[in-house]
CSV table of C-alpha atoms in Angstrom, one decimal:
chain,number,residue,atom,x,y,z
A,397,UNK,CA,81.6,-26.7,118.3
A,398,UNK,CA,78.1,-27.1,117.0
A,399,UNK,CA,76.7,-23.8,115.7
A,400,UNK,CA,73.4,-24.5,117.6
A,401,UNK,CA,75.4,-24.3,120.9
A,402,UNK,CA,76.7,-20.9,120.1
A,403,UNK,CA,75.7,-18.0,122.4
A,404,UNK,CA,76.3,-14.2,122.4
A,405,UNK,CA,78.3,-14.5,125.5
A,406,UNK,CA,80.6,-17.2,124.0
A,407,UNK,CA,81.2,-15.0,121.0
A,408,UNK,CA,82.0,-11.9,123.1
A,409,UNK,CA,84.4,-13.9,125.3
A,410,UNK,CA,86.2,-15.3,122.3
A,411,UNK,CA,86.4,-11.8,120.7
A,412,UNK,CA,87.9,-10.3,123.8
A,413,UNK,CA,90.5,-13.1,123.9
A,414,UNK,CA,91.5,-12.4,120.3
A,415,UNK,CA,91.8,-8.7,121.1
A,416,UNK,CA,93.9,-9.4,124.2
A,417,UNK,CA,96.2,-11.8,122.5
A,418,UNK,CA,96.6,-10.3,119.0
A,419,UNK,CA,95.2,-6.8,119.0
A,420,UNK,CA,92.1,-5.1,117.6
A,421,UNK,CA,93.3,-5.5,114.0
A,422,UNK,CA,93.1,-9.3,114.4
A,423,UNK,CA,89.4,-9.3,115.2
A,424,UNK,CA,87.0,-10.3,112.5
A,425,UNK,CA,84.0,-12.5,112.1
A,426,UNK,CA,86.1,-15.0,110.1
A,427,UNK,CA,88.7,-15.1,112.9
A,428,UNK,CA,85.9,-15.4,115.5
A,429,UNK,CA,84.5,-18.4,113.6
A,430,UNK,CA,87.9,-20.0,113.4
A,431,UNK,CA,88.5,-19.4,117.2
A,432,UNK,CA,85.2,-21.2,118.0
A,433,UNK,CA,85.5,-23.7,115.2
A,434,UNK,CA,82.2,-22.7,113.6
A,435,UNK,CA,81.1,-21.2,110.3
A,436,UNK,CA,81.6,-17.4,110.6
A,437,UNK,CA,78.1,-17.0,109.3
A,438,UNK,CA,76.8,-18.7,112.4
A,439,UNK,CA,78.0,-15.7,114.5
A,440,UNK,CA,75.7,-13.4,112.6
A,441,UNK,CA,72.7,-15.1,114.1
A,442,UNK,CA,73.7,-13.6,117.5
A,443,UNK,CA,75.7,-10.5,116.5
A,444,UNK,CA,74.6,-8.8,113.3
A,445,UNK,CA,77.8,-6.9,112.4
A,446,UNK,CA,81.3,-6.1,113.5
A,447,UNK,CA,80.2,-2.8,115.1
A,448,UNK,CA,77.9,-4.6,117.4
A,449,UNK,CA,80.7,-7.1,118.2
A,450,UNK,CA,83.0,-4.2,119.1
A,451,UNK,CA,80.3,-2.8,121.4
A,452,UNK,CA,80.1,-6.2,123.1
A,453,UNK,CA,83.9,-6.2,123.7
A,454,UNK,CA,83.6,-2.8,125.3
A,455,UNK,CA,80.8,-3.9,127.5
A,456,UNK,CA,82.7,-7.1,128.5
A,457,UNK,CA,85.7,-5.0,129.7
A,458,UNK,CA,83.6,-2.3,131.4
A,459,UNK,CA,81.5,-4.9,133.2
A,460,UNK,CA,84.7,-6.1,135.0
A,461,UNK,CA,84.7,-2.9,137.1
A,462,UNK,CA,83.0,-3.5,140.4
A,463,UNK,CA,81.3,-0.2,141.3
A,464,UNK,CA,79.9,-1.7,144.5
A,465,UNK,CA,83.5,-2.2,145.8
A,466,UNK,CA,83.9,1.6,146.3
A,467,UNK,CA,83.4,2.2,150.0
A,468,UNK,CA,80.5,4.6,150.4
A,469,UNK,CA,81.7,5.8,153.8
A,470,UNK,CA,84.8,7.4,152.3
A,471,UNK,CA,85.0,11.1,151.4
A,472,UNK,CA,83.9,11.8,147.8
A,473,UNK,CA,87.5,12.5,146.7
A,474,UNK,CA,88.6,9.1,147.9
A,475,UNK,CA,85.6,7.4,146.2
A,476,UNK,CA,86.3,9.1,142.9
A,477,UNK,CA,90.0,8.1,143.2
A,478,UNK,CA,89.1,4.5,144.0
A,479,UNK,CA,86.7,4.3,141.0
A,480,UNK,CA,89.3,5.9,138.7
A,481,UNK,CA,92.0,3.5,139.8
A,482,UNK,CA,89.7,0.5,139.3
A,483,UNK,CA,88.9,1.7,135.8
A,484,UNK,CA,92.6,2.1,135.0
A,485,UNK,CA,93.4,-1.4,136.4
A,486,UNK,CA,90.7,-2.9,134.2
A,487,UNK,CA,92.0,-1.2,131.1
A,488,UNK,CA,95.6,-2.2,131.9
A,489,UNK,CA,94.4,-5.8,132.0
A,490,UNK,CA,93.1,-5.3,128.5
A,491,UNK,CA,95.4,-2.7,126.9
A,492,UNK,CA,94.6,-3.7,123.4
A,493,UNK,CA,90.9,-2.9,124.0
A,494,UNK,CA,91.7,0.5,125.5
A,495,UNK,CA,91.6,2.5,122.3
A,496,UNK,CA,88.2,0.9,121.5
A,497,UNK,CA,86.8,2.0,124.8
A,498,UNK,CA,88.1,5.5,124.4
A,499,UNK,CA,86.7,5.9,120.8
A,500,UNK,CA,83.2,4.2,121.0
A,501,UNK,CA,80.1,5.5,122.8
A,502,UNK,CA,79.2,3.5,125.9
A,503,UNK,CA,75.8,1.9,125.5
A,504,UNK,CA,75.7,-1.3,127.6
A,505,UNK,CA,74.3,-1.4,131.1
A,506,UNK,CA,77.6,-2.4,132.6
A,507,UNK,CA,79.4,0.6,131.0
A,508,UNK,CA,76.7,3.0,131.9
A,509,UNK,CA,76.7,1.9,135.5
A,510,UNK,CA,80.3,2.9,135.8
A,511,UNK,CA,79.6,6.3,134.3
A,512,UNK,CA,76.5,6.8,136.5
A,513,UNK,CA,78.5,5.9,139.6
A,514,UNK,CA,81.1,8.5,138.9
A,515,UNK,CA,78.5,11.1,138.1
A,516,UNK,CA,76.7,10.4,141.3
A,517,UNK,CA,79.9,10.7,143.4
A,518,UNK,CA,80.7,14.1,142.0
A,519,UNK,CA,77.2,15.6,141.7
A,520,UNK,CA,76.2,14.4,145.2
A,521,UNK,CA,79.2,16.3,146.5
A,522,UNK,CA,78.0,19.5,144.8
A,523,UNK,CA,79.8,19.4,141.4
A,524,UNK,CA,78.0,20.7,138.4
A,525,UNK,CA,76.9,17.9,136.0
A,526,UNK,CA,78.8,19.4,133.1
A,527,UNK,CA,82.0,19.5,135.1
A,528,UNK,CA,81.4,15.9,136.2
A,529,UNK,CA,81.0,14.7,132.7
A,530,UNK,CA,84.1,16.6,131.6
A,531,UNK,CA,86.0,14.9,134.4
A,532,UNK,CA,84.8,11.5,133.4
A,533,UNK,CA,85.9,12.1,129.8
A,534,UNK,CA,89.3,13.3,130.9
A,535,UNK,CA,89.8,10.2,133.2
A,536,UNK,CA,88.7,7.9,130.4
A,537,UNK,CA,91.2,9.4,127.8
A,538,UNK,CA,94.0,9.5,130.3
A,539,UNK,CA,93.4,5.9,131.5
A,540,UNK,CA,93.2,4.6,127.9
A,541,UNK,CA,96.5,6.3,127.0
A,542,UNK,CA,98.3,4.9,130.1
A,543,UNK,CA,96.9,1.4,129.5
A,544,UNK,CA,98.3,1.4,126.0
A,545,UNK,CA,101.6,2.8,127.2
A,546,UNK,CA,101.7,0.1,129.9
A,547,UNK,CA,101.7,-2.6,127.2
A,548,UNK,CA,105.4,-1.9,126.7
A,549,UNK,CA,107.7,-3.9,128.9
A,550,UNK,CA,108.6,-2.4,132.3
A,551,UNK,CA,112.2,-2.9,131.6
A,552,UNK,CA,112.0,-0.9,128.4
A,553,UNK,CA,110.2,1.9,130.1
A,554,UNK,CA,112.7,2.0,132.9
A,555,UNK,CA,115.6,1.9,130.5
A,556,UNK,CA,114.4,4.8,128.4
A,557,UNK,CA,112.7,7.1,131.0
A,558,UNK,CA,114.4,10.4,131.3
A,559,UNK,CA,117.4,9.4,129.3
A,560,UNK,CA,116.6,11.2,126.0
A,561,UNK,CA,116.8,14.5,127.8
A,562,UNK,CA,119.7,13.7,130.1
A,563,UNK,CA,122.2,15.5,127.9
A,564,UNK,CA,120.3,18.8,127.5
A,565,UNK,CA,122.5,21.9,127.8
A,566,UNK,CA,121.4,23.8,130.9
A,567,UNK,CA,122.0,27.1,129.3
A,568,UNK,CA,119.4,26.4,126.6
A,569,UNK,CA,116.8,24.3,128.7
A,570,UNK,CA,117.6,25.0,132.3
A,571,UNK,CA,114.3,23.6,133.8
A,572,UNK,CA,114.2,20.5,131.6
A,573,UNK,CA,117.9,19.8,132.4
A,574,UNK,CA,117.2,20.3,136.1
A,575,UNK,CA,114.2,17.9,135.9
A,576,UNK,CA,116.3,15.3,134.0
A,577,UNK,CA,119.1,15.5,136.5
A,578,UNK,CA,116.7,15.1,139.4
A,579,UNK,CA,115.0,12.1,137.9
A,580,UNK,CA,111.7,13.9,137.7
A,581,UNK,CA,111.2,12.8,134.1
A,582,UNK,CA,111.1,9.1,135.0
A,583,UNK,CA,108.0,8.9,137.2
A,584,UNK,CA,105.9,5.7,136.7
A,585,UNK,CA,102.6,5.8,134.8
A,586,UNK,CA,100.7,5.2,138.1
A,587,UNK,CA,102.3,8.4,139.5
A,588,UNK,CA,101.2,10.3,136.4
A,589,UNK,CA,97.7,9.0,136.7
A,590,UNK,CA,97.4,9.8,140.4
A,591,UNK,CA,98.8,13.3,139.9
A,592,UNK,CA,96.2,13.9,137.1
A,593,UNK,CA,93.3,12.6,139.3
A,594,UNK,CA,94.4,14.9,142.2
A,595,UNK,CA,94.5,17.8,139.7
A,596,UNK,CA,91.0,17.1,138.5
A,597,UNK,CA,89.7,16.8,142.1
A,598,UNK,CA,91.4,20.1,142.9
A,599,UNK,CA,89.7,21.7,139.9
A,600,UNK,CA,86.3,20.5,141.0
A,601,UNK,CA,87.0,21.9,144.5
A,602,UNK,CA,88.1,25.2,143.2
A,603,UNK,CA,85.0,25.6,141.0
A,604,UNK,CA,82.6,25.3,143.9
A,605,UNK,CA,80.8,28.4,145.0
A,606,UNK,CA,82.4,28.5,148.4
A,607,UNK,CA,85.9,28.0,147.1
A,608,UNK,CA,86.4,25.1,149.5
A,609,UNK,CA,85.2,22.3,147.3
A,610,UNK,CA,81.9,20.5,147.0
A,611,UNK,CA,80.3,19.7,150.2
A,612,UNK,CA,81.1,16.3,151.7
A,613,UNK,CA,77.9,14.3,152.1
């Protein structure tokens, strides 16, 4: 490819492909140049440093979330769940980028639109802004962790879930032994995520002045 035909969008797409295929550790300006068959120095004309490149990768992933797809006619709880599930699905499509998104500040318009949408859902329903921000942070960290865990094979997860605790002596660990015997330690990651989202929504409802949750617009 001729260097003069290079664009910021092409560099970002190639960077995300590298991260998806080989992980964050594989991403460098040299690797990017090799991927696009250009001199690595040509990339610096569009993206000044690796930090900016990482920000572009974050923005590319976050921009895949369609905030307009959340049905505005739904109760605020269901809208927040839908947005959280969409966020998780996006990170699970790019699990190698999940730690990057969890660690870096969100700066791009696409990223900020997602945050603004979530804040609007909660604050319009009566939640305090600080509580809404804390909820977003919690969802973000949880989704990033689950996305990384999901990169292991389903077969491996199913084969190991619950088994390390299956032989616990009931006299020493009665509740854990009971949970292991009942299969309660082998819930899927989606179940864990949904449980956590429901707990966050319940916390927002409990902190409302009336005790019955934020008002439903």
